Coordinates of C-alpha atoms (C1' of nucleotides) in Angstrom, one line a residue:
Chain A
X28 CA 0.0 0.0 0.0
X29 CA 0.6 3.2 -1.3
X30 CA -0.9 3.0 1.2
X31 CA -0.7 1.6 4.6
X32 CA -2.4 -1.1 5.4
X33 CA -4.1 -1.3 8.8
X34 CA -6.9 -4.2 8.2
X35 CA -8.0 -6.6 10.1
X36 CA -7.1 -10.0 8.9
X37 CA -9.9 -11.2 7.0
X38 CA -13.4 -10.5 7.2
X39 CA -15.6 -13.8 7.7
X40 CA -18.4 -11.6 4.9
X41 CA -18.8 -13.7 1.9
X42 CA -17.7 -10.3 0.5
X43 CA -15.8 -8.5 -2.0
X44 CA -11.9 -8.9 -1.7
X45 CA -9.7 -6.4 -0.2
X46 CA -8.0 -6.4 -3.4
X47 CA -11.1 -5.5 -5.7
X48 CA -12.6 -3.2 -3.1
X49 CA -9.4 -1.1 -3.5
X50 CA -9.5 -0.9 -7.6
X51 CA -13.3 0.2 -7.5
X52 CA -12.9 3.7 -7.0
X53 CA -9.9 3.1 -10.1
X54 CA -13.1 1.6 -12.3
X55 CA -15.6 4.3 -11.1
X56 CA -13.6 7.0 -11.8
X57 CA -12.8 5.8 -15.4
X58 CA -16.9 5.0 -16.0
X59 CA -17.7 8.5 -14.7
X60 CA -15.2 9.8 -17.0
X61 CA -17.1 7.9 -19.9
X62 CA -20.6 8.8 -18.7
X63 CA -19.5 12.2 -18.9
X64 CA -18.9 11.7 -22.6
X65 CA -21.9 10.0 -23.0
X66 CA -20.3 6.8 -24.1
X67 CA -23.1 4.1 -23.5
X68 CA -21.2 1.0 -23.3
X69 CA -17.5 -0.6 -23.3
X70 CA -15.4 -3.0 -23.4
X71 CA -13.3 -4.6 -20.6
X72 CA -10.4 -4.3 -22.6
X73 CA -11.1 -0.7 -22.8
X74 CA -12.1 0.2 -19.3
X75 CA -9.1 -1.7 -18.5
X76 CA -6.6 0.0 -19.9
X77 CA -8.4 3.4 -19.1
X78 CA -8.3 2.2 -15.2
X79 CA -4.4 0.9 -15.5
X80 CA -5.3 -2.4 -15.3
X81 CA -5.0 -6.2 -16.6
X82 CA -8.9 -7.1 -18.5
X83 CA -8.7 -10.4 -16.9
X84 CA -8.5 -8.9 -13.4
X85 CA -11.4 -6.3 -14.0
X86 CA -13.4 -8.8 -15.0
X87 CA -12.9 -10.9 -12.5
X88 CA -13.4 -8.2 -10.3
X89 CA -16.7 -7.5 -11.5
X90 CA -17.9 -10.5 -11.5
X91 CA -17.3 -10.3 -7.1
X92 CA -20.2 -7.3 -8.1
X93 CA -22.7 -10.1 -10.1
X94 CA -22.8 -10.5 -13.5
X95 CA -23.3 -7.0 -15.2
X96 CA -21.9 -7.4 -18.6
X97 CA -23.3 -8.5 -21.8
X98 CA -21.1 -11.1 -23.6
X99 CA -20.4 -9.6 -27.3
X100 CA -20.8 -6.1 -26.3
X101 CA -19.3 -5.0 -23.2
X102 CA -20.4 -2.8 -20.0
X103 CA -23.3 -0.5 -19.6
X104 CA -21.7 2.6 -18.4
X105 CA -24.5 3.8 -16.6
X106 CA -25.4 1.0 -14.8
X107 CA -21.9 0.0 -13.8
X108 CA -21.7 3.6 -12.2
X109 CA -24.8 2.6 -10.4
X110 CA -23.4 -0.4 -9.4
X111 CA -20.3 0.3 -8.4
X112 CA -21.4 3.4 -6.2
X113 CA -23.8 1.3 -4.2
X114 CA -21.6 -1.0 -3.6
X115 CA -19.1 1.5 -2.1
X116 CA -21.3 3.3 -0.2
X117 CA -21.1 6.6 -2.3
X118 CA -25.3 6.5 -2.8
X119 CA -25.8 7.7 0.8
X120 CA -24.0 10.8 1.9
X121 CA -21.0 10.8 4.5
X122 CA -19.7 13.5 6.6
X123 CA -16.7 14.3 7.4
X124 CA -14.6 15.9 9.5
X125 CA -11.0 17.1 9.4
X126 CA -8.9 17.1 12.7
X127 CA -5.7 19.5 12.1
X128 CA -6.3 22.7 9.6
X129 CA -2.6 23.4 8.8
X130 CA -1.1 23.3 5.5
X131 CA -2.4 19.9 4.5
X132 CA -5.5 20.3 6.2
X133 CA -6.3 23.1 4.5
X134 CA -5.6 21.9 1.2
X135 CA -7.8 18.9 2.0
X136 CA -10.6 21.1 2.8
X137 CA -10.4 22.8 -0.7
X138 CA -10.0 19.2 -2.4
X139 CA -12.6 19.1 -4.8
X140 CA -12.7 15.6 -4.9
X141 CA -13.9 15.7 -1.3
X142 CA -18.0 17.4 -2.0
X143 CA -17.8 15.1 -5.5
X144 CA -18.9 11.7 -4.4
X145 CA -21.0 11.2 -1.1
X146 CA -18.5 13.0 1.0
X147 CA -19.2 16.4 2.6
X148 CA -16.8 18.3 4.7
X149 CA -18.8 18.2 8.2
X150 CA -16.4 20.3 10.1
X151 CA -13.2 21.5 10.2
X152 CA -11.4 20.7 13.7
X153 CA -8.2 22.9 15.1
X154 CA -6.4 22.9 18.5
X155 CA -4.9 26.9 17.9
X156 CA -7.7 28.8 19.3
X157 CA -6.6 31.5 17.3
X158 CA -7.7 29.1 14.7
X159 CA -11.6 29.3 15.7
X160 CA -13.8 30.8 13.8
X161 CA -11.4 31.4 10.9
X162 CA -13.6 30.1 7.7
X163 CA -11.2 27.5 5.5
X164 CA -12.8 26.9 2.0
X165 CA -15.8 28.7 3.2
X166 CA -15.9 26.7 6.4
X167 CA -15.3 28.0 9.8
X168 CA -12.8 26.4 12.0
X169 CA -14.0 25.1 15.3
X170 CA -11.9 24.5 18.3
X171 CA -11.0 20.8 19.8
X172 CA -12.8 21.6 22.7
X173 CA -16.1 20.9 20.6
X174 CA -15.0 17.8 18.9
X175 CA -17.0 15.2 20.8
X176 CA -20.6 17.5 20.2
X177 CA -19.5 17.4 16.6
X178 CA -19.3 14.2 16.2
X179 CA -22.5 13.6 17.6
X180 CA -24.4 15.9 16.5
X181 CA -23.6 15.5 12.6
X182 CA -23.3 11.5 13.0
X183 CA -19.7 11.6 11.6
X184 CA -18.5 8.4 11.4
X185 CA -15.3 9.2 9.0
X186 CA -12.4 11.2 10.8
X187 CA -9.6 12.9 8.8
X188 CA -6.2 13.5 10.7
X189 CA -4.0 16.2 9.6
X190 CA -2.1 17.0 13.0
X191 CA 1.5 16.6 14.2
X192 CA 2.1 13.0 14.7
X193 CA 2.5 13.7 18.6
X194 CA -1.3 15.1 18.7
X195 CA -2.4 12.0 16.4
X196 CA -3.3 9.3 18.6
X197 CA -4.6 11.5 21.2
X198 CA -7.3 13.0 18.4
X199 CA -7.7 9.9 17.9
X200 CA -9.0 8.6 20.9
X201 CA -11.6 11.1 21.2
X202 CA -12.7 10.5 17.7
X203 CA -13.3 7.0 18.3
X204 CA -14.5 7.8 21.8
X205 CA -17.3 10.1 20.2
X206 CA -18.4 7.4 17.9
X207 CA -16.0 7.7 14.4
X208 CA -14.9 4.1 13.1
X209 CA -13.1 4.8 10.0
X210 CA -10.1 7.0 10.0
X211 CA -7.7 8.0 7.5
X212 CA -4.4 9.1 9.1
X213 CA -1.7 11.7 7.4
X214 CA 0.5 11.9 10.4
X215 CA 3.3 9.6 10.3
X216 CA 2.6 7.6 13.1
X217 CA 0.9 4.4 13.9
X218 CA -2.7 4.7 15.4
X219 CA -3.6 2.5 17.8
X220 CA -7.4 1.8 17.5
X221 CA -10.1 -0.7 19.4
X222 CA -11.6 -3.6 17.0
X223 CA -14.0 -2.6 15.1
X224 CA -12.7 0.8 13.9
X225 CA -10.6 0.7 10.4
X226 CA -7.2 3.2 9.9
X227 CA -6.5 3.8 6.0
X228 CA -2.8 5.6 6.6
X229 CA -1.3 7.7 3.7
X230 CA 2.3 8.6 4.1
X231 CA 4.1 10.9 2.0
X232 CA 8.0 10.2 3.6
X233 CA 7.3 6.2 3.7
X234 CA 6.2 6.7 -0.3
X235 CA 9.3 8.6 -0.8
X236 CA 11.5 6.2 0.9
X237 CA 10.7 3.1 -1.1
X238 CA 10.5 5.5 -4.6
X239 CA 14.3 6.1 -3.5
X240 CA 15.0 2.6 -2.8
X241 CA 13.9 1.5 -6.4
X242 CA 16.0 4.2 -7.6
X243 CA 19.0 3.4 -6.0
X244 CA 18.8 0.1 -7.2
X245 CA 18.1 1.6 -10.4
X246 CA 21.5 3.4 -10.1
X247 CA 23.5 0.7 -8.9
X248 CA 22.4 -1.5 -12.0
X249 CA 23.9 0.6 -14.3
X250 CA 26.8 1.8 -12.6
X251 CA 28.2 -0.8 -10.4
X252 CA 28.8 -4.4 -11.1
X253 CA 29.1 -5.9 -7.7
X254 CA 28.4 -4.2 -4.9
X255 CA 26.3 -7.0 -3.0
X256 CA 30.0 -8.6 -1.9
X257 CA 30.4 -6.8 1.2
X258 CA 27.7 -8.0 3.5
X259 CA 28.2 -5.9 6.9
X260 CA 31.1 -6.8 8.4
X261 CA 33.0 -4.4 9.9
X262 CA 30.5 -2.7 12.4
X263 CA 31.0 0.9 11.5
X264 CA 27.4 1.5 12.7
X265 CA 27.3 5.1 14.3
X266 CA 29.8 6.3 12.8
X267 CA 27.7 6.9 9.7
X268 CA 27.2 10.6 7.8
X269 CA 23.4 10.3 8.1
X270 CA 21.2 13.1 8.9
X271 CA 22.0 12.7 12.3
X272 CA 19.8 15.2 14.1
X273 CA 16.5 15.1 12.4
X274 CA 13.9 15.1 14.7
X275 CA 10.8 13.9 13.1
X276 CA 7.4 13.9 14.7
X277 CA 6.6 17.0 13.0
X278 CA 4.0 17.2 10.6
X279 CA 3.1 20.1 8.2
X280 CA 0.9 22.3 10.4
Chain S
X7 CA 0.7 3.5 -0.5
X8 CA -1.7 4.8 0.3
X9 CA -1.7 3.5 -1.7
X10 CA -1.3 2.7 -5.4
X11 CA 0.6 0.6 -7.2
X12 CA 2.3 0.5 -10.3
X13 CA 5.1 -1.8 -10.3
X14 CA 6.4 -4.2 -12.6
X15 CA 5.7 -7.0 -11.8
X16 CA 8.5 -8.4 -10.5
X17 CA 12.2 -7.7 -10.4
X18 CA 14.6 -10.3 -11.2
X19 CA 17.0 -8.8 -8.7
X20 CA 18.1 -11.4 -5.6
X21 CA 17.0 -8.5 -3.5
X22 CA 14.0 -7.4 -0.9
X23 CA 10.1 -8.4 -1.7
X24 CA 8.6 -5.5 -2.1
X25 CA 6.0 -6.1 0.9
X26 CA 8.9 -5.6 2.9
X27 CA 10.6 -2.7 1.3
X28 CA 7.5 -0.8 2.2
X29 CA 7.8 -1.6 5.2
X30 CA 11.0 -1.1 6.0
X31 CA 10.0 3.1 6.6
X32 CA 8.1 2.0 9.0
X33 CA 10.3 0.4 11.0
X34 CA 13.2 3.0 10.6
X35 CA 10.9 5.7 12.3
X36 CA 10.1 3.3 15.1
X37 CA 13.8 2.8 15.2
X38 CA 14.8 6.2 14.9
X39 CA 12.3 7.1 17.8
X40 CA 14.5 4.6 20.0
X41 CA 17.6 5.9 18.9
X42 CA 16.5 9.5 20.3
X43 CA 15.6 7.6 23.6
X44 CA 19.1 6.2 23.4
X45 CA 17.6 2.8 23.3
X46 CA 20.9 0.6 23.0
X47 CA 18.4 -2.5 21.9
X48 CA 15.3 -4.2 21.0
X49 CA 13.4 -7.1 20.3
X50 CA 11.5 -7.5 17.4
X51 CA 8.8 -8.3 19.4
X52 CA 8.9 -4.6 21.2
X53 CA 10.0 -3.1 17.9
X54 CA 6.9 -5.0 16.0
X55 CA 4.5 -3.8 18.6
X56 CA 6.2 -0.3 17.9
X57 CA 5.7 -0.5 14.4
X58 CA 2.5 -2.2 14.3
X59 CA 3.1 -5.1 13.1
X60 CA 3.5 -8.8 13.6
X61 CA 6.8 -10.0 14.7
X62 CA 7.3 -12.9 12.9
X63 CA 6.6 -10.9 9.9
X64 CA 9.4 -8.0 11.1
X65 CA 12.0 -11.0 11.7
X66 CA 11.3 -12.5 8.3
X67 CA 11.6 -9.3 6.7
X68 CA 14.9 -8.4 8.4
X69 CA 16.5 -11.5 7.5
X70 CA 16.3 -10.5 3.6
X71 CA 18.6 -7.6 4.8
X72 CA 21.2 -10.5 6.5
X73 CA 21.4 -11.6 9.8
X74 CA 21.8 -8.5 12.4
X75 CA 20.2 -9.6 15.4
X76 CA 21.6 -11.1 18.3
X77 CA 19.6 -14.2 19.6
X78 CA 19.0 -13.9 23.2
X79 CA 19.3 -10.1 23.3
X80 CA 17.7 -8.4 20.1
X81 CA 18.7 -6.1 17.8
X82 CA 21.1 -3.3 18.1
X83 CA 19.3 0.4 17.4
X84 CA 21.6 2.5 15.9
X85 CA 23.3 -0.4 13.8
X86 CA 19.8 -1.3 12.2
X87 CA 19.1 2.6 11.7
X88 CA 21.9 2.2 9.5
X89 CA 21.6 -0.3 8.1
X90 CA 18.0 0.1 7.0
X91 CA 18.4 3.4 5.6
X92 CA 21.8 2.3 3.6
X93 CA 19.3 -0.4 2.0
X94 CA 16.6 2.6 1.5
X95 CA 19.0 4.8 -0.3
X96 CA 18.9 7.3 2.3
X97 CA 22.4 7.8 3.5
X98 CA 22.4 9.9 -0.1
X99 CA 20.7 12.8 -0.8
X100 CA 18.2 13.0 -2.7
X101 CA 17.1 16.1 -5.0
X102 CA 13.3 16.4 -5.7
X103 CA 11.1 19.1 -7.3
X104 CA 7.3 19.6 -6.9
X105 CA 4.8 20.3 -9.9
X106 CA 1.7 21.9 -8.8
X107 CA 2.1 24.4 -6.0
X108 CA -1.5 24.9 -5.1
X109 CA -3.2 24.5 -1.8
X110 CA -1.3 20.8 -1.3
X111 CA 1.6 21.4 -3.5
X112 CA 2.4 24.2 -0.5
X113 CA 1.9 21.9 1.8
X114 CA 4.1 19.0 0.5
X115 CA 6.7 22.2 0.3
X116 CA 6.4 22.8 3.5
X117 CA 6.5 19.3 5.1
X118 CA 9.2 18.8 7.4
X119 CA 9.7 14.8 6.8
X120 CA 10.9 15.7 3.5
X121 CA 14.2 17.2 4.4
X122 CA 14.7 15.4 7.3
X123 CA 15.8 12.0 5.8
X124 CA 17.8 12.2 2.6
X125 CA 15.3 14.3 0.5
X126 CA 15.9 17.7 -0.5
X127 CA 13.4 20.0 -2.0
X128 CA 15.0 21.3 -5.3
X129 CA 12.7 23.0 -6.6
X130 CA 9.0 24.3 -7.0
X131 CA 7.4 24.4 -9.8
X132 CA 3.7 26.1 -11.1
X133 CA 2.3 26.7 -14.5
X134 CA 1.0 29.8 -13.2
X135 CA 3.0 32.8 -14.1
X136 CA 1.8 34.8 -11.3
X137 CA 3.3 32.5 -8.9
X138 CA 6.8 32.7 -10.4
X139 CA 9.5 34.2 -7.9
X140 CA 7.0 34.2 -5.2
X141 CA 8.5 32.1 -1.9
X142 CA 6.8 29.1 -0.6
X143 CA 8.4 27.7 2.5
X144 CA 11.2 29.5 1.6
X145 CA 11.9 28.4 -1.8
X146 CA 10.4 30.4 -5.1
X147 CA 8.4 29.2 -7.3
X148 CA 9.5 29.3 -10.8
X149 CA 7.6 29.0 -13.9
X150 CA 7.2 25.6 -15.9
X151 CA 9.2 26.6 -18.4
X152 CA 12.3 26.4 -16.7
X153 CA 11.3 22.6 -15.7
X154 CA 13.3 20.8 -18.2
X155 CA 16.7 23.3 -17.2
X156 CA 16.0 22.5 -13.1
X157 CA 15.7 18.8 -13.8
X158 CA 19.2 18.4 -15.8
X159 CA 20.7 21.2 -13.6
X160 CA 20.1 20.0 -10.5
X161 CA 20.4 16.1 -11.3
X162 CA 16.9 15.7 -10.2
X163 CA 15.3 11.9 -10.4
X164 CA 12.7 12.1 -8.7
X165 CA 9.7 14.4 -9.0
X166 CA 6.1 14.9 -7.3
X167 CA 3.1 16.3 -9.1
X168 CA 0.6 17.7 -7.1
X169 CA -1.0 19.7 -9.7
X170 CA -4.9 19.2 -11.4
X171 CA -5.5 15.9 -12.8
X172 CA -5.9 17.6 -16.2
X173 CA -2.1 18.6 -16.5
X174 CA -0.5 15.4 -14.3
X175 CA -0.1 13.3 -17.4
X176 CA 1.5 16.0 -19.6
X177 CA 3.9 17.2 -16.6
X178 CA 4.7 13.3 -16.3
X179 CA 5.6 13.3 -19.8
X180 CA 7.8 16.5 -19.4
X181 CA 9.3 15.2 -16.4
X182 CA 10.1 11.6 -17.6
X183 CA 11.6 13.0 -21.1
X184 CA 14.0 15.3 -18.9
X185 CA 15.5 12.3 -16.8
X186 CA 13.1 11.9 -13.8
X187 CA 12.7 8.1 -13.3
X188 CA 10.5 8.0 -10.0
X189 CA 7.4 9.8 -9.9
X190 CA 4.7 10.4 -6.7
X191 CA 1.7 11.4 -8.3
X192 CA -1.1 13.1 -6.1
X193 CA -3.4 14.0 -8.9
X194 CA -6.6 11.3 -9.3
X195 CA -5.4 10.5 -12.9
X196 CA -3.7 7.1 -14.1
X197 CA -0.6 8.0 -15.3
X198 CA 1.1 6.2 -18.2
X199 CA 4.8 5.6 -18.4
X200 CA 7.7 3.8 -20.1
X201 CA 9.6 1.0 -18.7
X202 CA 11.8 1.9 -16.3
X203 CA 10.0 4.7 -15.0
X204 CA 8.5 4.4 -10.9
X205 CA 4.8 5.8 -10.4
X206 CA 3.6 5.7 -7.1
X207 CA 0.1 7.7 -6.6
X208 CA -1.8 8.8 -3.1
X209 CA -5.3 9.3 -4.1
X210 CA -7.2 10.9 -1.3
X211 CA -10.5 10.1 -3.1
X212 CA -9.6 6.1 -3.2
X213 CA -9.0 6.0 0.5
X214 CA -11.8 7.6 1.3
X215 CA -14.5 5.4 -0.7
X216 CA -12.5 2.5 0.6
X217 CA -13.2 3.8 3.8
X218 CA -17.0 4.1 3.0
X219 CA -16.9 0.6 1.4
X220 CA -16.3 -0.8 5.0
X221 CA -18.0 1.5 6.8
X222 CA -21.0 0.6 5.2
X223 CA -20.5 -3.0 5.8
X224 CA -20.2 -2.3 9.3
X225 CA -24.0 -0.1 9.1
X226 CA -25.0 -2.8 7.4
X227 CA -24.1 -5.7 9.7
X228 CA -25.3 -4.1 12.7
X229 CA -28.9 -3.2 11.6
X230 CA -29.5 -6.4 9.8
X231 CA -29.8 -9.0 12.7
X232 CA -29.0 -12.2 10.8
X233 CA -27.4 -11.3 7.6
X234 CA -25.2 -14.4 7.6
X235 CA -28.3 -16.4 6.5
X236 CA -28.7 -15.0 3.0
X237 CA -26.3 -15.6 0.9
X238 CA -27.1 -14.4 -1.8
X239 CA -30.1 -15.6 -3.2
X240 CA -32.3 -12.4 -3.1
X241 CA -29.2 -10.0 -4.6
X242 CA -31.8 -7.0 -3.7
X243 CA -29.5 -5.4 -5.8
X244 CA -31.4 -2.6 -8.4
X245 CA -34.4 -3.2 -6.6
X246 CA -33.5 -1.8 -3.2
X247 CA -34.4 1.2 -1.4
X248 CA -31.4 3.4 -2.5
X249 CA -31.5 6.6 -3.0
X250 CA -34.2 6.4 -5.4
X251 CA -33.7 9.3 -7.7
X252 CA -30.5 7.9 -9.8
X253 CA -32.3 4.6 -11.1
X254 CA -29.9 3.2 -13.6
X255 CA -31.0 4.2 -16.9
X256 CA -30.9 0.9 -18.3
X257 CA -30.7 -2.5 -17.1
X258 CA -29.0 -5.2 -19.5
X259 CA -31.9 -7.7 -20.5
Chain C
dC35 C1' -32.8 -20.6 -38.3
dC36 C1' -28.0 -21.2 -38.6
dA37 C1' -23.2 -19.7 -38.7
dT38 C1' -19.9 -16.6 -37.3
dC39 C1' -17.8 -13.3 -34.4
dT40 C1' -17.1 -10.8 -30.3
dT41 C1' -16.7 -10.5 -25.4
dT42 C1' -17.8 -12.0 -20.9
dG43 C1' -17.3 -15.0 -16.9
dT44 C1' -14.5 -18.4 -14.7
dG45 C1' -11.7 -22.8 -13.7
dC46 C1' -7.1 -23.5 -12.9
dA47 C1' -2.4 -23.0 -11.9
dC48 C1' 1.2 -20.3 -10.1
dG49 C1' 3.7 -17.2 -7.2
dC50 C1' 4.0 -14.0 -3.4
dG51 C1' 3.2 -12.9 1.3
dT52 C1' 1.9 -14.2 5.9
dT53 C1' 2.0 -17.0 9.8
dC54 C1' 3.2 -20.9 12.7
dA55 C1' 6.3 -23.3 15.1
dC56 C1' 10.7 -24.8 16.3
dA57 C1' 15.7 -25.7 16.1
dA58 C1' 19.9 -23.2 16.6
dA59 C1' 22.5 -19.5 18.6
dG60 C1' 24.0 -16.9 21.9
dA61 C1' 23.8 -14.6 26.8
dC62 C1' 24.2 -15.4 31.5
dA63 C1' 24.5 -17.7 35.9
dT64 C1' 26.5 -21.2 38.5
Chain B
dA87 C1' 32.3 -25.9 31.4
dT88 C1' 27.7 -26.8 31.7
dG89 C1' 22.9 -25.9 31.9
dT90 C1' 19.1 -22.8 31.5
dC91 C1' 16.8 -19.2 29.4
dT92 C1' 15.8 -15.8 25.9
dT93 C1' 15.3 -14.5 21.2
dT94 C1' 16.5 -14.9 16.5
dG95 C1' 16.3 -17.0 11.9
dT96 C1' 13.8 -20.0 8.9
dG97 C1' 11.5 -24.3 6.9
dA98 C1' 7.0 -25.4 5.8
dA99 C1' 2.1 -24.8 5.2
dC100 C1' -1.5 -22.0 3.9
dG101 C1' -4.3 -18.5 1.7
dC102 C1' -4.9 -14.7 -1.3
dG103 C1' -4.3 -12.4 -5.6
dT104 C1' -3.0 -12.6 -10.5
dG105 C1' -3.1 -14.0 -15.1
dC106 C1' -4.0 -17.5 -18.7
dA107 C1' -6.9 -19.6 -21.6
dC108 C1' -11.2 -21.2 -22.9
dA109 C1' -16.1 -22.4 -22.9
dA110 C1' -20.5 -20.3 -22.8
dA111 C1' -23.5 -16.4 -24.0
dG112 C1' -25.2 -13.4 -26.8
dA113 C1' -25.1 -10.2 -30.9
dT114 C1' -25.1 -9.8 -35.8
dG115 C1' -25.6 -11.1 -40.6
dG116 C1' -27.1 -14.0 -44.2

DNA sequence: CCATCTTTGTGCACGCGTTCACAAAGACAT
DNA sequence: ATGTCTTTGTGAACGCGTGCACAAAGATGG
């Protein structure tokens, strides 16, 4: 996972898998494109390649959904849009709110993508009283302090968190306290959450990380010829040049 | 990632799985946290618990990287720091520009994990000639024109586009044809890329409806007592309550 | 009504990733 | 040195996801 992956094992529900679930938006995004331009069927070989993926795959996946093709022709664009939203959720409408209005939350607040599909910006959530009151894409900031009545009284059950990773887990707590059970975490720490309540983590620095290790091996291919002789011998641990005092925990903000 | 992926399928190279390369960030900031606490060792129990994850899974992954534990005792801190982020490419630096500096292209700029381990912000870069020269987190923005010059000038390989999902495949295109081989795209568009080239996306939008895919589940389970009995017999599926309004137009046969 | 052609839906095999469970390795005390 | 205790490293089994390849379904034309 681009992605983090913070799932419970497996789900007992004669369900959908993990897998498919996670290409659906891919595949509804695609077919709204397509509805858009009025196309009225196509092919899994088209949709496919317009949704990055094998045709064997979407097909399969689709077929977790029912059967919803028509052999010889293809796809109903429409209807797979139906489809596919219901299946996600995206027919009913979900508020949400986001904990942490810094830079990034702030930009998520003026992501369009946000009011597109079924999701609506509940409330905006900031521990800087100076903060409150301040309107963010047209929506006033409210103080922590009012978090739990927030929760409650919009029925959020989708949490954003945009904080410092050392404000993270606390938020949180009192999300989950209040009644939230899906959260999707942007500080770069690990949330520790009761059963029952799904984390979705997206982590710019760990994405970066593994980018840079497939380019250094990229760079090593071509360069060097053997450089995976020396194993780790000689101990020169501490000694190395590495950004030595970095202290992480910070978060935009 | 959050998640995307597009990989090829699999490298011939003796090296890492790639389950464990993305994990292997996640366990260096766990790591790097004990460092600061000056933490001479761990086991990959506590370290797995740290990380959250599973320890058998941590041991297993650490043993592609060669034997550096100590049975009995644990692992030494500062010697796996190092030797993790020698295997992540991070003991080099790493030059990086950003396409897109809107709401979230200022916040990327201005996150703090970026310079903190190996990556160094190179450059910003906006189509918007009104943003040229003006600083963002201390950096100016310069005009897209110059992208082509900053890439080769600066030796730049790996570059994030943050910008609308209208431009992200022609700035990809720009970007790859000027040398950058790794590319975190935050803009909801499937991007297309020759071989060789690294595309790792964070799609807000995707998390989110995954998010509501379960969430739903969970509304689902709760209200309907025995759901476990029916398979799937009755597949209620057009003829359901939904939101009734957006019937699909047609329904295949 | 029959033949042909397109495209879906899926059985099957394969490979990767996860987890269990345990033998081997080393620390430490006696 | 010997025994005990802790913790690693890994062999093996299992399950999930992927991709191939093809039969079945339906459209289309004669």
């Amino acid at each position: 996972m681009a992605t983090g992956r913070t799932h419970r094992p497996a789900t007992r529900s004669r369900g959908i898998p993990e897998a498919t679930v996670a290409r659906l938006p891919l595949y509804l995004r695609a077919l709204t494109a397509l509805s858009e331009r009025s196309v009225p069927t196509v092919s899994s070989e088209e949709l496919a390649a317009a949704a990055g993926v094998n045709s064997a795959k979407l097909r399969k996946d689709f077929s977790y959904l029912g059967s919803y093709g028509t052999r010889g022709v293809g796809y109903d664009v429409e209807y797979l849009v139906y489809q596919i939203s219901r299946e996600l959720g995206l027919t009913q409408d979900w508020p949400v709110v986001i904990v942490g209005i810094g830079n990034l939350g702030a930009a998520l607040a003026n992501y369009g993508g946000f009011a597109s599909r079924g999701f609506r910006v509940a409330a905006l959530i900031d521990a800087d009283p100076a903060m409150a009151g301040k309107p963010v894409a047209g929506i006033p900031v409210q103080h922590t302090d009012e978090l739990e009545k927030i929760i409650k009284d919009n029925g959020v059950s989708i949490g954003v968190i945009a904080t410092p990773a050392g404000a993270a887990q606390q938020v949180c707590d009192r999300l989950v306290a209040a009644g939230v059970t899906s959260i999707l975490n942007f500080a770069p720490t690990v949330l520790t959450v009761p059963d029952g309540v799904d984390v979705r983590k997206v982590d710019l620095s760990i994405e970066l990380q593994i980018l840079a290790f497939h380019e250094q091996r990229k760079a090593g291919e071509e360069t060097a010829a053997g450089d995976g002789a020396l194993p780790a011998a000689t101990r020169d641990t501490s000694t190395d040049q590495g950004p030595d005092g970095d202290v992480p925990a910070v978060m935009p903000a």
